[in-house]
């Protein structure tokens, strides 16, 4: 009789770790992620259903009970939740919207420490000063050759959301920049 | 680095987040099937390419991902004004005054 096969989902950054002077790189835990698009009229209904008020101000995020909504565009948000799936709360909603489960399209890297902004700026052209990109700020942008969503979760902690196939490249670039800068 | 003001993100952002997307304000013919070949080629292939002020579509590809329009000077490469897609061509004299006010 054939042996039962077990299939294990492997984190795209399994085994990646980096700790340097002033900055540490850590693969983020798995999370539910939803790409949400909707017109302005649907925002109140969707916010109620999701339990998080979808932000309407550019470059801002809102977090309620472990669920975060990141403004990506005037009709586009990225939802991140490590515990419960936002898709489950959108099933019965009448308000016009498009929601796509991208939980496994993205993975994330946490960049932390006093040198975090400098290390990210090695590949990202945005102004990451506290005045321009304070705690809670988020933006789709570019890092080297990869598109990312950058989110400042704490003053010295950034989360980089990146497509999984680019994650090794982004992690390597960050580690290289941290070595050069340290 | 060139900074471009995105009307949706409401701030100036680095050029490499953007993509140029051709000439702006080109109206699609209402009845495209009735055009002569000459008329169709005028609509489809011919562009102004002026030396000076040009109106262009741009896309904030690696940002909010939206298309918008811009008035740019092809000689100086300076952006005079950017505005949401669908709006009429802006008054450039007014835009220049606004820019001058913003700079002081
Ligand atoms: Zn934008």
Coordinates of C-alpha atoms and ligand atoms in Angstrom, one line a residue:
Chain A
X1 CA 0.0 0.0 0.0
X2 CA 1.3 3.4 -0.9
X3 CA 2.2 5.6 2.0
X4 CA -0.1 8.6 2.7
X5 CA 1.3 11.8 1.3
X6 CA 1.4 14.9 3.4
X7 CA 1.7 18.3 1.7
X8 CA 3.1 21.1 3.7
X9 CA 2.7 24.7 2.7
X10 CA 6.1 26.3 2.9
X11 CA 6.5 30.0 3.7
X12 CA 8.2 31.6 0.7
X13 CA 10.8 33.1 3.1
X14 CA 11.2 30.1 5.3
X15 CA 14.7 30.1 7.0
X16 CA 15.3 33.8 6.0
X17 CA 16.5 35.8 8.9
X18 CA 18.8 38.8 9.2
X19 CA 20.0 40.9 12.2
X20 CA 22.4 43.7 11.6
X21 CA 23.5 46.9 13.3
X22 CA 20.4 49.0 13.7
X23 CA 18.1 46.8 11.7
X24 CA 16.5 43.4 11.7
X25 CA 14.6 41.6 8.9
X26 CA 11.9 39.1 9.9
X27 CA 9.4 37.2 7.7
X28 CA 5.9 38.1 8.8
X29 CA 3.4 35.5 9.9
X30 CA 0.9 34.1 7.4
X31 CA -2.1 36.4 7.1
X32 CA -5.4 36.6 5.3
X33 CA -5.2 39.3 2.6
X34 CA -8.0 40.8 0.4
X35 CA -7.7 43.1 -2.5
X36 CA -10.9 45.3 -2.3
X37 CA -12.2 47.7 -4.9
X38 CA -15.5 49.6 -4.6
X39 CA -17.1 52.9 -5.4
X40 CA -17.5 55.6 -2.8
X41 CA -21.2 54.8 -2.2
X42 CA -20.3 51.3 -1.0
X43 CA -17.7 52.4 1.5
X44 CA -20.1 52.7 4.5
X45 CA -21.7 49.3 4.0
X46 CA -18.4 47.5 3.5
X47 CA -16.9 49.3 6.5
X48 CA -19.8 48.0 8.6
X49 CA -19.5 44.5 7.3
X50 CA -15.7 44.4 7.8
X51 CA -15.7 46.0 11.2
X52 CA -13.1 48.5 10.1
X53 CA -13.7 51.9 8.6
X54 CA -12.1 52.0 5.1
X55 CA -9.9 55.1 5.1
X56 CA -10.6 57.7 2.4
X57 CA -7.5 59.7 3.0
X58 CA -4.5 58.9 0.7
X59 CA -1.6 57.0 2.3
X60 CA -3.5 56.2 5.5
X61 CA -4.5 52.9 7.2
X62 CA -7.1 52.0 9.9
X63 CA -6.8 49.0 12.3
X64 CA -9.6 47.6 14.4
X65 CA -9.3 44.4 16.4
X66 CA -6.4 43.0 14.4
X67 CA -7.9 43.8 11.0
X68 CA -6.3 46.5 8.9
X69 CA -7.5 48.4 5.9
X70 CA -4.7 50.2 3.9
X71 CA -5.7 52.9 1.4
X72 CA -4.0 52.1 -2.0
X73 CA -6.1 54.3 -4.3
X74 CA -9.3 56.3 -4.3
X75 CA -11.3 53.0 -4.8
X76 CA -8.9 50.4 -3.7
X77 CA -7.8 48.9 -0.3
X78 CA -5.6 46.1 0.9
X79 CA -7.1 44.3 3.9
X80 CA -4.8 42.3 6.2
X81 CA -5.9 40.1 9.1
X82 CA -3.8 37.4 10.7
X83 CA -6.8 35.7 12.5
X84 CA -10.0 35.8 10.5
X85 CA -10.7 36.0 6.8
X86 CA -12.2 39.3 5.5
X87 CA -13.7 37.4 2.6
X88 CA -16.0 35.6 5.0
X89 CA -17.6 38.9 6.0
X90 CA -18.1 40.1 2.5
X91 CA -20.2 37.1 1.2
X92 CA -23.7 38.5 1.8
X93 CA -23.0 42.2 1.0
X94 CA -25.2 43.9 -1.5
X95 CA -23.1 47.0 -1.9
X96 CA -21.2 46.9 -5.2
X97 CA -17.6 45.8 -4.7
X98 CA -14.9 43.4 -6.0
X99 CA -13.0 41.4 -3.5
X100 CA -10.1 39.0 -4.4
X101 CA -8.4 36.7 -1.9
X102 CA -4.6 37.4 -2.3
X103 CA -3.6 35.8 1.0
X104 CA -0.9 33.7 -0.8
X105 CA 0.0 36.0 -3.6
X106 CA 1.7 38.3 -1.1
X107 CA 4.1 37.6 1.7
X108 CA 5.5 40.2 4.1
X109 CA 8.8 41.3 5.6
X110 CA 9.1 43.2 8.8
X111 CA 11.9 45.7 8.8
X112 CA 12.6 47.0 12.3
X113 CA 15.1 49.1 14.2
X114 CA 16.4 52.6 14.2
X115 CA 18.0 52.1 10.7
X116 CA 14.8 50.7 9.1
X117 CA 13.9 53.8 7.1
X118 CA 17.4 54.2 5.8
X119 CA 17.7 50.6 4.7
X120 CA 14.3 50.7 2.9
X121 CA 15.4 54.0 1.2
X122 CA 18.3 52.0 -0.4
X123 CA 15.6 50.7 -2.8
X124 CA 12.6 52.9 -2.4
X125 CA 12.4 56.5 -3.5
X126 CA 9.7 57.8 -1.1
X127 CA 10.3 60.3 1.6
X128 CA 10.2 58.2 4.8
X129 CA 10.6 61.0 7.3
X130 CA 8.1 61.0 10.2
X131 CA 6.6 64.2 8.7
X132 CA 5.9 62.6 5.3
X133 CA 5.4 59.0 6.3
X134 CA 4.3 58.8 9.9
X135 CA 3.1 55.8 11.9
X136 CA 0.2 54.2 10.1
X137 CA 1.1 55.6 6.7
X138 CA 1.0 53.1 3.9
X139 CA 1.6 53.3 0.1
X140 CA 2.0 51.1 -2.9
X141 CA 5.4 52.0 -4.2
X142 CA 8.6 50.5 -5.7
X143 CA 11.6 48.8 -4.1
X144 CA 14.4 48.1 -6.6
X145 CA 12.7 46.2 -9.4
X146 CA 9.8 45.0 -7.3
X147 CA 6.4 46.7 -6.6
X148 CA 5.6 46.6 -2.9
X149 CA 3.1 48.0 -0.4
X150 CA 5.0 49.8 2.4
X151 CA 3.3 50.3 5.7
X152 CA 4.8 51.9 8.8
X153 CA 3.2 50.0 11.6
X154 CA 5.3 51.5 14.4
X155 CA 7.8 54.4 14.4
X156 CA 10.7 52.0 13.8
X157 CA 8.9 49.1 12.2
X158 CA 7.9 48.8 8.6
X159 CA 5.9 46.0 6.9
X160 CA 6.7 45.4 3.3
X161 CA 4.0 43.5 1.4
X162 CA 5.4 41.9 -1.7
X163 CA 4.4 39.3 -4.3
X164 CA 5.8 36.0 -3.0
X165 CA 7.9 35.4 -6.2
X166 CA 9.7 38.7 -5.5
X167 CA 10.2 38.2 -1.8
X168 CA 13.6 36.5 -2.0
X169 CA 14.9 39.4 -4.1
X170 CA 13.5 42.0 -1.8
X171 CA 14.8 40.3 1.3
X172 CA 18.3 39.9 -0.3
X173 CA 18.3 43.6 -1.3
X174 CA 17.3 44.7 2.2
X175 CA 20.0 42.5 3.8
X176 CA 22.6 43.8 1.4
X177 CA 21.6 47.4 2.1
X178 CA 21.7 46.8 5.9
X179 CA 25.3 45.4 5.6
X180 CA 26.4 48.4 3.5
X181 CA 24.8 50.9 5.9
X182 CA 25.8 49.2 9.1
Chain B
X1 CA 14.9 63.1 -9.3
X2 CA 11.7 64.4 -11.0
X3 CA 8.7 64.7 -8.7
X4 CA 5.2 64.4 -10.2
X5 CA 2.1 65.6 -8.3
X6 CA -0.6 62.9 -8.3
X7 CA -4.1 64.4 -8.1
X8 CA -5.4 61.2 -6.4
X9 CA -2.6 60.8 -3.8
X10 CA -2.6 64.5 -3.4
X11 CA 1.2 64.8 -3.2
X12 CA 4.3 64.9 -5.2
X13 CA 5.8 61.5 -5.7
X14 CA 9.0 60.1 -7.4
X15 CA 9.0 59.9 -11.2
X16 CA 9.8 56.1 -11.2
X17 CA 6.4 55.3 -9.7
X18 CA 4.8 56.7 -12.9
X19 CA 4.3 55.7 -16.5
X20 CA 3.7 58.0 -19.4
X21 CA 0.5 56.9 -21.3
X22 CA 0.4 59.0 -24.5
X23 CA -1.4 62.2 -25.5
X24 CA -4.5 63.3 -23.5
X25 CA -7.9 64.5 -24.7
X26 CA -8.1 62.4 -27.8
X27 CA -11.8 61.8 -28.2
X28 CA -12.9 58.4 -29.7
X29 CA -15.1 59.0 -32.7
X30 CA -18.8 58.3 -31.9
X31 CA -19.3 56.3 -35.1
X32 CA -15.9 54.8 -35.8
X33 CA -17.2 52.5 -38.6
X34 CA -18.2 55.5 -40.7
X35 CA -14.7 57.0 -40.8
X36 CA -12.7 57.1 -44.0
X37 CA -9.3 55.5 -43.8
X38 CA -7.8 59.0 -43.8
X39 CA -9.9 60.1 -40.9
X40 CA -9.2 56.9 -39.0
X41 CA -5.5 57.3 -39.4
X42 CA -5.7 60.9 -38.2
X43 CA -7.5 59.7 -35.0
X44 CA -5.5 56.6 -34.5
X45 CA -1.9 57.3 -35.5
X46 CA -1.3 61.0 -35.6
X47 CA -0.2 62.9 -32.5
X48 CA 0.7 66.6 -32.0
X49 CA 4.3 66.2 -30.6
X50 CA 4.6 70.0 -29.9
X51 CA 7.7 71.8 -28.8
X52 CA 6.4 73.5 -25.7
X53 CA 3.2 72.7 -23.8
X54 CA 1.7 69.3 -24.3
X55 CA -1.2 67.5 -22.6
X56 CA -0.5 63.9 -21.7
X57 CA -2.0 61.0 -19.9
X58 CA 0.1 59.6 -17.1
X59 CA -0.5 56.6 -14.8
X60 CA 0.6 56.4 -11.1
X61 CA 1.4 52.8 -11.8
X62 CA 3.3 51.9 -8.7
X63 CA 1.2 54.1 -6.4
X64 CA -2.6 54.5 -6.6
X65 CA -2.5 53.0 -10.1
X66 CA -4.9 55.6 -11.5
X67 CA -4.7 57.4 -14.8
X68 CA -4.6 61.2 -14.8
X69 CA -3.7 64.1 -17.1
X70 CA -0.9 66.5 -17.1
X71 CA 0.2 69.6 -18.9
X72 CA 4.0 69.5 -19.4
X73 CA 6.5 71.7 -21.2
X74 CA 8.5 69.5 -23.5
X75 CA 11.4 72.0 -23.6
X76 CA 11.9 72.4 -19.8
X77 CA 10.4 69.0 -18.8
X78 CA 8.4 70.9 -16.2
X79 CA 5.0 69.8 -15.2
X80 CA 2.7 72.8 -15.1
X81 CA -0.3 71.1 -13.6
X82 CA -1.8 67.6 -13.2
X83 CA -5.6 66.9 -12.9
X84 CA -8.0 63.9 -12.7
X85 CA -8.9 62.0 -15.9
X86 CA -12.1 63.2 -17.4
X87 CA -11.7 66.9 -16.5
X88 CA -11.5 69.5 -19.2
X89 CA -8.1 71.0 -20.1
X90 CA -7.3 73.4 -17.3
X91 CA -6.6 77.1 -17.7
X92 CA -2.8 77.2 -17.8
X93 CA -2.4 80.9 -16.8
X94 CA -4.4 80.2 -13.7
X95 CA -2.3 77.0 -13.0
X96 CA 0.9 79.0 -13.4
X97 CA -0.4 81.6 -10.9
X98 CA -1.3 78.8 -8.5
X99 CA 2.2 77.3 -8.9
X100 CA 3.8 80.6 -8.2
X101 CA 1.7 81.0 -5.0
X102 CA 2.7 77.5 -3.9
X103 CA 6.3 78.2 -4.4
X104 CA 6.4 81.3 -2.1
Ligands
LIG1 ZN1 -1.5 58.4 -7.0

